[in-house]
Short mmCIF file of C-alpha atoms and ligand atoms in Angstrom, two decimals:
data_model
loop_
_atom_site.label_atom_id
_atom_site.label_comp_id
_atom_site.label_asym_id
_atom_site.label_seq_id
_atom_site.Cartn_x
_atom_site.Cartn_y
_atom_site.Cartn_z
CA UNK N 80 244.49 68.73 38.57
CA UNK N 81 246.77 68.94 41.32
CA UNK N 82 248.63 65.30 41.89
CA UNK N 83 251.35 64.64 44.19
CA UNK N 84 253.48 61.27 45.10
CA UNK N 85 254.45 59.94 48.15
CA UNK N 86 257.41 57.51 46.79
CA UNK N 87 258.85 55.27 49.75
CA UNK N 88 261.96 52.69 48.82
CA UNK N 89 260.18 49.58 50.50
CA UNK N 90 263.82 48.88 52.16
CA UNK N 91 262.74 49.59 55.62
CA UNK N 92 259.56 50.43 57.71
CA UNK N 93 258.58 54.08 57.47
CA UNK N 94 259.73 56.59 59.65
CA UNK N 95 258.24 59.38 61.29
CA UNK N 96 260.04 61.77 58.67
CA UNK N 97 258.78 59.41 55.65
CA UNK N 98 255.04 59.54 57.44
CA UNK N 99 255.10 63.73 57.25
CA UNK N 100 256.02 63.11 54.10
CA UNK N 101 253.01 60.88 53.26
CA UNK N 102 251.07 63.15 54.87
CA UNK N 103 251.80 66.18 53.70
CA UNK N 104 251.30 64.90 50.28
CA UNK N 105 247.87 63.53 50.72
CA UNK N 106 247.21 66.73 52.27
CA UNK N 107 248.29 69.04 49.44
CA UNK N 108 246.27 66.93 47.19
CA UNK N 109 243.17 66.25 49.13
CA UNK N 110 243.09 70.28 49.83
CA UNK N 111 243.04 70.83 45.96
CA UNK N 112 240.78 67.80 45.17
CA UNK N 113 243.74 66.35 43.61
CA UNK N 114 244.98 62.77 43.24
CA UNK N 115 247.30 61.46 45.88
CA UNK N 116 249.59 58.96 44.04
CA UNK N 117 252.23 56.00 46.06
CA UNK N 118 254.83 55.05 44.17
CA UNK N 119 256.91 52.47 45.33
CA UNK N 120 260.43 53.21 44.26
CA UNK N 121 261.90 49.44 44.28
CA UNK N 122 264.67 49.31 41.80
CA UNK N 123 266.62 48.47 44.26
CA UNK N 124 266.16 44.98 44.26
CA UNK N 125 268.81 44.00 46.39
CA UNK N 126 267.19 46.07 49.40
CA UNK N 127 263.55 46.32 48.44
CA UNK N 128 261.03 43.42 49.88
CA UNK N 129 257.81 42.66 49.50
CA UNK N 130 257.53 42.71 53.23
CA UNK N 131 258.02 46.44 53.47
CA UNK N 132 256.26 47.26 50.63
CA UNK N 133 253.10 45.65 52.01
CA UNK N 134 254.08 47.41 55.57
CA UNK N 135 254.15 50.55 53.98
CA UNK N 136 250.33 50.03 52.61
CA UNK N 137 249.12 49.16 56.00
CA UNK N 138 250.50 52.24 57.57
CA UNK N 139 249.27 54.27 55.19
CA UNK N 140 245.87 52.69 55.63
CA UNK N 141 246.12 52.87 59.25
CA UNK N 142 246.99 56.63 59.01
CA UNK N 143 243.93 57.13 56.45
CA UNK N 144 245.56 58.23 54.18
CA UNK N 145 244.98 55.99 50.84
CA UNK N 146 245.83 56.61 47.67
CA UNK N 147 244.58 56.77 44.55
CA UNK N 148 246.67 54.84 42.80
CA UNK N 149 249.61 52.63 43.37
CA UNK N 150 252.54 52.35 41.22
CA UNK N 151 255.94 49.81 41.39
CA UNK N 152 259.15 51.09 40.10
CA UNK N 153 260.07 46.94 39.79
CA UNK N 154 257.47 47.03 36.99
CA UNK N 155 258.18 49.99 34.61
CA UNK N 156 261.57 49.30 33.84
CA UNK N 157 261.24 48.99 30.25
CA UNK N 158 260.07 53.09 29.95
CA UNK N 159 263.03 53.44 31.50
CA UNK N 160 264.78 52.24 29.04
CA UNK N 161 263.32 53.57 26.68
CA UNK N 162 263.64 57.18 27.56
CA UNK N 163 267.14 56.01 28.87
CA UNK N 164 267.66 55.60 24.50
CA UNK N 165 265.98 58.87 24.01
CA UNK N 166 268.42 60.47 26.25
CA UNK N 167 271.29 58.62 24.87
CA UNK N 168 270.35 60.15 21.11
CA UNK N 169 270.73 63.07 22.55
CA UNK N 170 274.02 62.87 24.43
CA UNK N 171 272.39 63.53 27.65
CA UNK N 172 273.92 60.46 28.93
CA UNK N 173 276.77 58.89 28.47
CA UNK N 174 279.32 55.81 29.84
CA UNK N 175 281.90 56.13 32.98
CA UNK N 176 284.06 53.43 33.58
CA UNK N 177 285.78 54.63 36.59
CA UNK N 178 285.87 52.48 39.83
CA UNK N 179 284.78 53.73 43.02
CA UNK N 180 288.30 53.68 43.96
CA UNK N 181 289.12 55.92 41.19
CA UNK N 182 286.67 57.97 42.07
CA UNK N 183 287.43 58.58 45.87
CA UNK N 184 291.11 59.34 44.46
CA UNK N 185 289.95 61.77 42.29
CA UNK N 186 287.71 63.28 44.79
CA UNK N 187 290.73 63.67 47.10
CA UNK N 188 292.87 65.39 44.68
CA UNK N 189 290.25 67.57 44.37
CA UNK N 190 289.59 68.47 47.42
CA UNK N 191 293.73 68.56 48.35
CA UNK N 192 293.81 71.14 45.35
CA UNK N 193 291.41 73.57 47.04
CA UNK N 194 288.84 72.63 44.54
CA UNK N 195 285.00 71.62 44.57
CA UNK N 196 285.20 67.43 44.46
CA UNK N 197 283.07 67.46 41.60
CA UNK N 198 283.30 64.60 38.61
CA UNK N 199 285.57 65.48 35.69
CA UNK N 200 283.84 64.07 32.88
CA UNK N 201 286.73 62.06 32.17
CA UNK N 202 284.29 59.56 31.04
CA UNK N 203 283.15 62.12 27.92
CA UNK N 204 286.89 62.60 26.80
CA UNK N 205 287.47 58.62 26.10
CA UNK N 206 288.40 58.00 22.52
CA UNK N 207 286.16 54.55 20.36
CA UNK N 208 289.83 53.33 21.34
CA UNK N 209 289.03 53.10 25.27
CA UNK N 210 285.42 52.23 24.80
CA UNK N 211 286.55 49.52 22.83
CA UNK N 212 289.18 48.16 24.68
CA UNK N 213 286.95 48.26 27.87
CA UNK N 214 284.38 46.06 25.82
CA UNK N 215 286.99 43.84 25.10
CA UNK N 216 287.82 43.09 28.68
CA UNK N 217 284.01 43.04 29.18
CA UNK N 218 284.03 45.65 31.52
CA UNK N 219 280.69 47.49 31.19
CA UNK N 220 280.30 51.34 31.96
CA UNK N 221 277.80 53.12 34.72
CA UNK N 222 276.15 56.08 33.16
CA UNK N 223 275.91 59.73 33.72
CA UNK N 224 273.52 62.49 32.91
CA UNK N 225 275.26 64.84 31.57
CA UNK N 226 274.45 68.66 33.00
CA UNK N 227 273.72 71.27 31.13
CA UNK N 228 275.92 74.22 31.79
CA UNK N 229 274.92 77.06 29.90
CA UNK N 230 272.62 78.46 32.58
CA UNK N 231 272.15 78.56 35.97
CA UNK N 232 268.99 75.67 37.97
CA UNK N 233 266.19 78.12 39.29
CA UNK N 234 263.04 77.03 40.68
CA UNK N 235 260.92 78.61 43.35
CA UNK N 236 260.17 76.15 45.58
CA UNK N 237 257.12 76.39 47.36
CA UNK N 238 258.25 76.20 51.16
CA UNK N 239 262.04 77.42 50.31
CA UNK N 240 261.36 80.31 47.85
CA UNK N 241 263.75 81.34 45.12
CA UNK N 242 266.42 78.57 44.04
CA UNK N 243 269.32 78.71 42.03
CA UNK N 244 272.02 76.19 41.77
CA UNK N 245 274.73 76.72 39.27
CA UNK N 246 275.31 73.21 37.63
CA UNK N 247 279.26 74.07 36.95
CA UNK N 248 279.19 73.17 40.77
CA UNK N 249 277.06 69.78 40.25
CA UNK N 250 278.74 66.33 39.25
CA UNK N 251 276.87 64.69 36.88
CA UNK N 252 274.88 62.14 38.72
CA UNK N 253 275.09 58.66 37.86
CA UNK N 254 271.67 57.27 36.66
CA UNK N 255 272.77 53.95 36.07
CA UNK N 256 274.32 51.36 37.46
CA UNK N 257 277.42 49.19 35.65
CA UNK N 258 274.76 46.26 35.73
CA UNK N 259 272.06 47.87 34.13
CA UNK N 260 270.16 48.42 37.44
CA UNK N 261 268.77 52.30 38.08
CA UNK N 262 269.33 54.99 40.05
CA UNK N 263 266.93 56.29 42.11
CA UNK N 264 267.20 59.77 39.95
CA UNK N 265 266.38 59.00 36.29
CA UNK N 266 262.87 56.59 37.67
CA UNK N 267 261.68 59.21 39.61
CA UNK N 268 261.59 62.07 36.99
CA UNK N 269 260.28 59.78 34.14
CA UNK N 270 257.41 58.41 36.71
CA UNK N 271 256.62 62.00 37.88
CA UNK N 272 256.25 62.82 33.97
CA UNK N 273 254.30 59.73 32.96
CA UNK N 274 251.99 59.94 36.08
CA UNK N 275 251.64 64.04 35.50
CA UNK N 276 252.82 64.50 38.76
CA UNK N 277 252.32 68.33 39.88
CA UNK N 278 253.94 68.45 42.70
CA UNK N 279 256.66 67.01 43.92
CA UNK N 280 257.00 67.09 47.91
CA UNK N 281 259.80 66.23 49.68
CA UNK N 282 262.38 66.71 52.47
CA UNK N 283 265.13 69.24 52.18
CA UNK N 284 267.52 66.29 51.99
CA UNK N 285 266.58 66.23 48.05
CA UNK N 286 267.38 69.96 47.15
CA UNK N 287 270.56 69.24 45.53
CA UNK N 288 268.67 65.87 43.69
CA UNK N 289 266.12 68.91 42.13
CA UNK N 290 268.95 70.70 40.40
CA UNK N 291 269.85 67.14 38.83
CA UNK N 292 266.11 66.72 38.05
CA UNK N 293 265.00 69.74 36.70
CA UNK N 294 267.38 69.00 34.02
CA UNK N 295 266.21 65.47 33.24
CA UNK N 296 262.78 67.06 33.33
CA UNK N 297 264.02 69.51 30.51
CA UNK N 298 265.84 67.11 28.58
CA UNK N 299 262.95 64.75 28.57
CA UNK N 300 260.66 67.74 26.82
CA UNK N 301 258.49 67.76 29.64
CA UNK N 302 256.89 70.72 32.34
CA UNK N 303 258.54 71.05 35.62
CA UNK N 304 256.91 70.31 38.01
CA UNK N 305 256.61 72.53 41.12
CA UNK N 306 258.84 71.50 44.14
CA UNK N 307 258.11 71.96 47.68
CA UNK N 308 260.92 70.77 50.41
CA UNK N 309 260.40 70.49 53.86
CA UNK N 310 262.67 71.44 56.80
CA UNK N 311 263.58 68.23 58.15
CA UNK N 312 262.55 66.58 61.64
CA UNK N 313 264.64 67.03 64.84
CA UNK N 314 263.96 65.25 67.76
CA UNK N 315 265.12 65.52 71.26
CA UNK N 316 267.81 63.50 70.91
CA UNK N 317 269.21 64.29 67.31
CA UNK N 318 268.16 60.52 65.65
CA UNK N 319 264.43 60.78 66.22
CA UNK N 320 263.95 59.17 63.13
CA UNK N 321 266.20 56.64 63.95
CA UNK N 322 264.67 56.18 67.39
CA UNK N 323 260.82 57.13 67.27
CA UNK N 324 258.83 55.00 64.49
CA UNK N 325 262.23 53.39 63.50
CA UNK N 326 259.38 50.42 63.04
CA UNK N 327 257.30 52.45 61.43
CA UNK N 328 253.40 53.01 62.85
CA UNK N 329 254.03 49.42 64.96
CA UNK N 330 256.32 51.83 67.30
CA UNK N 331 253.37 54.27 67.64
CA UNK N 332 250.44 51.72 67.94
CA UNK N 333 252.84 50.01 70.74
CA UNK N 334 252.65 53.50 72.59
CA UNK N 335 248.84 53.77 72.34
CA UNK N 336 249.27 56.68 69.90
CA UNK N 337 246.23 57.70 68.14
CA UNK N 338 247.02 57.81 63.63
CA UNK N 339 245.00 61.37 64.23
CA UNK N 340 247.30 62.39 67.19
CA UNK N 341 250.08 61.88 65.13
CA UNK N 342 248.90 63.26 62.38
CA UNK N 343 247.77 66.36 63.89
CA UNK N 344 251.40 67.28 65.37
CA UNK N 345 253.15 66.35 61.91
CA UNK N 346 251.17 68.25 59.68
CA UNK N 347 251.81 71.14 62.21
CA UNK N 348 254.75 71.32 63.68
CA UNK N 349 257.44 73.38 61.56
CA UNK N 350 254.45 75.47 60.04
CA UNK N 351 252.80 78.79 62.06
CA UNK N 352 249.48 76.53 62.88
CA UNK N 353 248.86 75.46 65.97
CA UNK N 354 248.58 71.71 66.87
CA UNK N 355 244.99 71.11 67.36
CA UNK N 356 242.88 68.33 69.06
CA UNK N 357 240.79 67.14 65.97
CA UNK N 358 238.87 64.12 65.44
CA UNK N 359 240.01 63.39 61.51
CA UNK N 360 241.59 65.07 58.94
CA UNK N 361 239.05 67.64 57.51
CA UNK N 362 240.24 70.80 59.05
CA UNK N 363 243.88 69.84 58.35
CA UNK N 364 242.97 69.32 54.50
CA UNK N 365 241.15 73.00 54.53
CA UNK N 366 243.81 74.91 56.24
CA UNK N 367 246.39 73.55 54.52
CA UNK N 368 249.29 75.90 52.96
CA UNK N 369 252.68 75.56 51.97
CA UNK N 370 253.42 79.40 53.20
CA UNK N 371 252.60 78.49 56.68
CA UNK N 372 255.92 76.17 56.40
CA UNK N 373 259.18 76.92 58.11
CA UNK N 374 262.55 76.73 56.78
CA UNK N 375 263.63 75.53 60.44
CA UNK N 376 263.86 72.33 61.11
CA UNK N 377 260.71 71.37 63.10
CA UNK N 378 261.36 69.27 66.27
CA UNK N 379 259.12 65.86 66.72
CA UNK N 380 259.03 65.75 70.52
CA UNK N 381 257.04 62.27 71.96
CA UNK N 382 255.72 64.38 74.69
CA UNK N 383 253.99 66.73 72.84
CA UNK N 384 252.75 63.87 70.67
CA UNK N 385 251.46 62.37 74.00
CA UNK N 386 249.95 65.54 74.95
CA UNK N 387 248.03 65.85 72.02
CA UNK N 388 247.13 62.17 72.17
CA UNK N 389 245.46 62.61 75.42
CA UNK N 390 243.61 65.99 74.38
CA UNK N 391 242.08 63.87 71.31
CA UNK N 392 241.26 60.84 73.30
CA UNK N 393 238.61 63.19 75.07
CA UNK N 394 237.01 64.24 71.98
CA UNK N 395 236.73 61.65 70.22
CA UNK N 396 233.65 59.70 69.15
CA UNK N 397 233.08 56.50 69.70
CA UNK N 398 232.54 54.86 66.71
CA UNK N 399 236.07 55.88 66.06
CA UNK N 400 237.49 53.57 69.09
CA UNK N 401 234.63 51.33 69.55
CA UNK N 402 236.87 48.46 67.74
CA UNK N 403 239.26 48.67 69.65
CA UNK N 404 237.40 48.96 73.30
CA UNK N 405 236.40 46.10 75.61
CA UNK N 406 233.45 44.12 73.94
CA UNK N 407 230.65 45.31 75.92
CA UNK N 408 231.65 49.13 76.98
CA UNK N 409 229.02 51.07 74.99
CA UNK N 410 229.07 54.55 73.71
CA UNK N 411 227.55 55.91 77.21
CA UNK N 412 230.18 54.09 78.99
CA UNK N 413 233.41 55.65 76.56
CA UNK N 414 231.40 59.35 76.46
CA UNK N 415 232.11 58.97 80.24
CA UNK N 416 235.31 57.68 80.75
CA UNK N 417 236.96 59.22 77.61
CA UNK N 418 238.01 62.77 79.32
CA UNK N 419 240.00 60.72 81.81
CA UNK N 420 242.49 58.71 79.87
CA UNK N 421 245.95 59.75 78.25
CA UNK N 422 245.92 56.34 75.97
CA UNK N 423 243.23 54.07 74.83
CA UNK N 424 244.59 51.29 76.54
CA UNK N 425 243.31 53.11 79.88
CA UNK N 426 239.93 52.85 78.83
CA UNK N 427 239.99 48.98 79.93
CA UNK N 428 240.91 49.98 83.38
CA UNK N 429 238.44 52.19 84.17
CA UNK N 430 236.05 49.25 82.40
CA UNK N 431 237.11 47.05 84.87
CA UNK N 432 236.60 49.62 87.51
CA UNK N 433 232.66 49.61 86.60
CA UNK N 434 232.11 46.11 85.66
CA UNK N 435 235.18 43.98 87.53
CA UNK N 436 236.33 43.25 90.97
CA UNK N 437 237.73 45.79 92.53
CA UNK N 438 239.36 45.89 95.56
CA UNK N 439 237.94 48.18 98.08
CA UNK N 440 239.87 49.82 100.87
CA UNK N 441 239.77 50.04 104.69
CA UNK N 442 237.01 52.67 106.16
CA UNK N 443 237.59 54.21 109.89
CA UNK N 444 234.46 53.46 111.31
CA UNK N 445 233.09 56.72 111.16
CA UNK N 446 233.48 56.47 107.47
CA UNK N 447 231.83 52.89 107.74
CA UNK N 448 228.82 54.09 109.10
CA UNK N 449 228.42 57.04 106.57
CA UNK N 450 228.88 54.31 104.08
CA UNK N 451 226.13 52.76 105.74
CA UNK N 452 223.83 55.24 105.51
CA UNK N 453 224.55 55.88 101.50
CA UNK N 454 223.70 52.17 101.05
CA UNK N 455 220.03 53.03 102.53
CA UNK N 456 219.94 55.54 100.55
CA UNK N 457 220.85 54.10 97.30
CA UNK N 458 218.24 51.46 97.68
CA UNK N 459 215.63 53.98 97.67
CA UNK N 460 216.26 56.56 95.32
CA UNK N 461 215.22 56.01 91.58
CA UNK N 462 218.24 54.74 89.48
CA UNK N 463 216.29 55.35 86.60
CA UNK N 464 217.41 58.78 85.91
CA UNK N 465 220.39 60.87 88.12
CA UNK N 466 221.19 58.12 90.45
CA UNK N 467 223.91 60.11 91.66
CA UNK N 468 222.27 63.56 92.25
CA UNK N 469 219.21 61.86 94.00
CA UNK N 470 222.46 59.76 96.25
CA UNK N 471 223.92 62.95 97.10
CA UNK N 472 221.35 64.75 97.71
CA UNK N 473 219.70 62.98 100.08
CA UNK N 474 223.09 62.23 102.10
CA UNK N 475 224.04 65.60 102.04
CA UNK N 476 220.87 66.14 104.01
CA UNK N 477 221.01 62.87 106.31
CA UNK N 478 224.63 62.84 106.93
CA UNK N 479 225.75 66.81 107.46
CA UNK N 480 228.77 65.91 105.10
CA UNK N 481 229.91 67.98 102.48
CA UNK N 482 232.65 68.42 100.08
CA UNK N 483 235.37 65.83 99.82
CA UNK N 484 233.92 64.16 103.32
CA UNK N 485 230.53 63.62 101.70
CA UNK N 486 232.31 62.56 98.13
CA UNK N 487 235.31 60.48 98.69
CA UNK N 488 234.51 57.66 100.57
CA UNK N 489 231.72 56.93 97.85
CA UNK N 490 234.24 57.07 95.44
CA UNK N 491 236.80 55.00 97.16
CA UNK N 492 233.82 52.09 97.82
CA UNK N 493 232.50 52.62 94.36
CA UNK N 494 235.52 52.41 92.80
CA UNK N 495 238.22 51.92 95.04
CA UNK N 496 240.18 54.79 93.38
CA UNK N 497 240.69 58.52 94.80
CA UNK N 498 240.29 59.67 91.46
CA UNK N 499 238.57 59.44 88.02
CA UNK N 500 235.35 59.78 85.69
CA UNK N 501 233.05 62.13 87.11
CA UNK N 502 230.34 59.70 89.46
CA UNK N 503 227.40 60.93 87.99
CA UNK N 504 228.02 59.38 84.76
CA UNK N 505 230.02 56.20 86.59
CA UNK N 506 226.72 55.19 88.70
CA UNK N 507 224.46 54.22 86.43
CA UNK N 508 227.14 52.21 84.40
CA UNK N 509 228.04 50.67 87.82
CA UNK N 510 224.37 50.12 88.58
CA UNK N 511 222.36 49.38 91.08
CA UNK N 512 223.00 45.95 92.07
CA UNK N 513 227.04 46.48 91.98
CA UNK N 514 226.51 49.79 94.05
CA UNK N 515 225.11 48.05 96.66
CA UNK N 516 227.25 45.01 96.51
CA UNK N 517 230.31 47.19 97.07
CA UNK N 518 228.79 49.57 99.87
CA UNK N 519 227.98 46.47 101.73
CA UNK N 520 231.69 45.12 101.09
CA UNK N 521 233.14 48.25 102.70
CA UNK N 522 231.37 48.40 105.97
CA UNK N 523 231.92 45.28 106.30
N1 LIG P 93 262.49 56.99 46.95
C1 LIG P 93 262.96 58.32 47.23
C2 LIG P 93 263.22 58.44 48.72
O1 LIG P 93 262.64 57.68 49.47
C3 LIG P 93 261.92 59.30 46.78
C4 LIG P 93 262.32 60.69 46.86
C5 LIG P 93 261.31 61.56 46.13
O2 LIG P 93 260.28 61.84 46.75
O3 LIG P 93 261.52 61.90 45.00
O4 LIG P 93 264.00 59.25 49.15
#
């Protein structure tokens, strides 16, 4: 059974880079009838809230993506400590004592020496001596996972391809913090044990964090799991992620973005499939592959977003916007007026066109007495079915009009715009009574 994890630090809202992420996941999972798990990775307790953790639930609910389970770092500590014993048994971890400042020094020697600023392991050489006398001042050590360097890190990541890291070149990452608080590293690869995780899916930021990982994995006697990284997001200005959904999906529900729009151009862009118009997820779930992935970074642009947006909008259904539409505009009403809008929030201005006061411009009197003659007609003709084509019709005949003379004043007096849902389908939601009422206002 294919399960992946989408594993957010609730320290901040989610980005647009964090929701591909999501997404992706889900959709990796929901394409192999898998389980699609979210993992809140909170040991951070300093910078995790509550807050964002519940704002990162809400997005994903508004994005439809849910989960099918939910797991908090916060609460699993003690397996963490005891595989963090495990490891320690078998001197796969062991105590640094070295100050940050220590560190940066020895990273700049390093470096000033022409060689890779990697960590020395000074912390393995230190006699009982050291240990003790550091216990003795009641300074207490940070911990490291110690590589293994006998052979080289290969994976083959699913996006990426072939990997190979030699771990020679890797410091060993520090898993654990002087005050017994964890690294993001250690958690991650226990949980994705513990909760069988499959597949682990991820921006390319984390590459380097596999190598690390894929030995913890090893140590701890489990599987690896397969690893897919994603080219990351690039905007039009570099910090899209910064900028764009810096408040996570408030930013795009402030814009009028649809979750679908958004989710359509994310779960697209960087791969060779074409950003569709699509009313939910389905086809994204069954044409979902990892080898349709790029290893270029794939640029978020907000106008294609709004693009797509619009193109959606028109498609689709009602029941899908009907909660979010003025109370009384019906499904005939939003069938009509849907091809015209770019956001949602149009959809109330075009209500207002059919149902509100309107302001009605200034006829020549020519155009006055055209207008005239339509409001005749339109008392006669049966509103019952085609209103329109029986309006036209007949003042095609009566007038001698045609073409934009015989069309736009109607529009302009019906709804005092030069533009916008086709008339046929605005009439009858205008009505009758409203019809007139206008035509009389503008020859007037
Ligand atoms: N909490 C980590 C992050 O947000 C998770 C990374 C991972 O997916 O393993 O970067």
């Amino acid at each position: 059974m294919i399960t992946t994890r989408f594993a957010p630090s609730p320290t901040g809202f989610l980005h647009v880079g964090n929701i591909r992420t999501a997404l992706i996941n889900w959709l990796y999972a929901r394409h192999h009838n898998g389980r699609f798990i979210l993992r809140i990775d909170d040991t951070d307790s300093e910078r995790s809230t509550e807050e964002f953790t519940q704002a990162i639930r809400k997005d994903l609910a508004w994005l439809n993506l849910n989960p099918d389970a939910e797991y908090k770092q916060s609460k699993r500590i003690e397996l963490y400590d005891i595989r963090f014993e495990y490891l320690k048994t078998q001197g796969r971890v062991y105590p640094c004592y070295e100050t940050s400042q220590e560190l940066e020094l020895k990273r700049r020697i390093a470096i000033g020496r022409g060689l890779p600023p990697i960590y020395d392991r000074a912390g393995l050489r230190l006699t009982i001596e050291e240990h003790e006398s550091f216990k003795a001042q009641g300074i207490e050590p940070h911990w490291r996972f110690r590589l293994d360097h006998s052979k080289p890190i290969i994976w083959n990541d699913l996006i990426r391809g072939p990997q190979r890291f030699d771990p020679a070149l890797l410091s060993d990452p520090v898993i654990r913090r002087a005050d017994g608080s964890w690294l993001y590293l250690l958690p991650s690869v226990i949980d994705d044990i513990d909760m069988e995780i499959t597949t682990v899916v991820r921006g390319e930021d984390h590459v380097s964090n596999t190598a690390t990982q894929i030995q913890m994995f090893s140590a701890l006697n489990a599987e690896i799991p397969d690893f897919a990284h994603m080219a990351l997001l690039t905007g039009g200005d570099a910090k899209i992620s910064k900028r764009f959904g810096a408040d996570g999906v408030a930013d795009f529900k402030a814009a009028d973005i649809e979750a679908i729009a958004l989710e359509s151009l994310l779960a697209r862009i960087g791969t060779s499939d074409p950003v569709e118009a699509i009313t939910d997820l389905t086809p994204l779930v069954e044409n979902f592959d990892f080898k349709h992935f790029s290893r270029a970074p794939a640029r978020f642009d907000m106008a294609e977003l709004k693009h797509i947006n619009a193109r959606i909008l028109h498609i689709l259904p009602y029941k899908d916007v009907a909660s979010r539409l003025p109370k009384d505009m019906d499904e005939k009403a939003w069938d009509i007026i849907r091809p015209n809008l770019e956001s949602i929030q149009e959809a109330k201005f075009w209500w207002n066109i059919v149902k509100g006061d309107i302001e009605i411009p200034q006829f020549s009197e020519e155009d006055k007495a055209y207008l005239e003659t339509a409001c005749q007609v339109a008392k006669g003709i049966d509103w019952a079915s085609e209103p329109w084509n029986a309006l036209i019709t007949t003042l095609k005949k009566e007038s001698g009009r045609k073409g934009k003379a015989l069309f736009l004043p109607l529009r302009l007096a019906l709804t005092g715009q030069n533009h916008g849902p086709d008339m046929a389908g605005l009439l009858p939601l205008i009505g009758r009574e409203n019809t007139l009422f206008r035509l009389n206002k503008a020859i007037k």
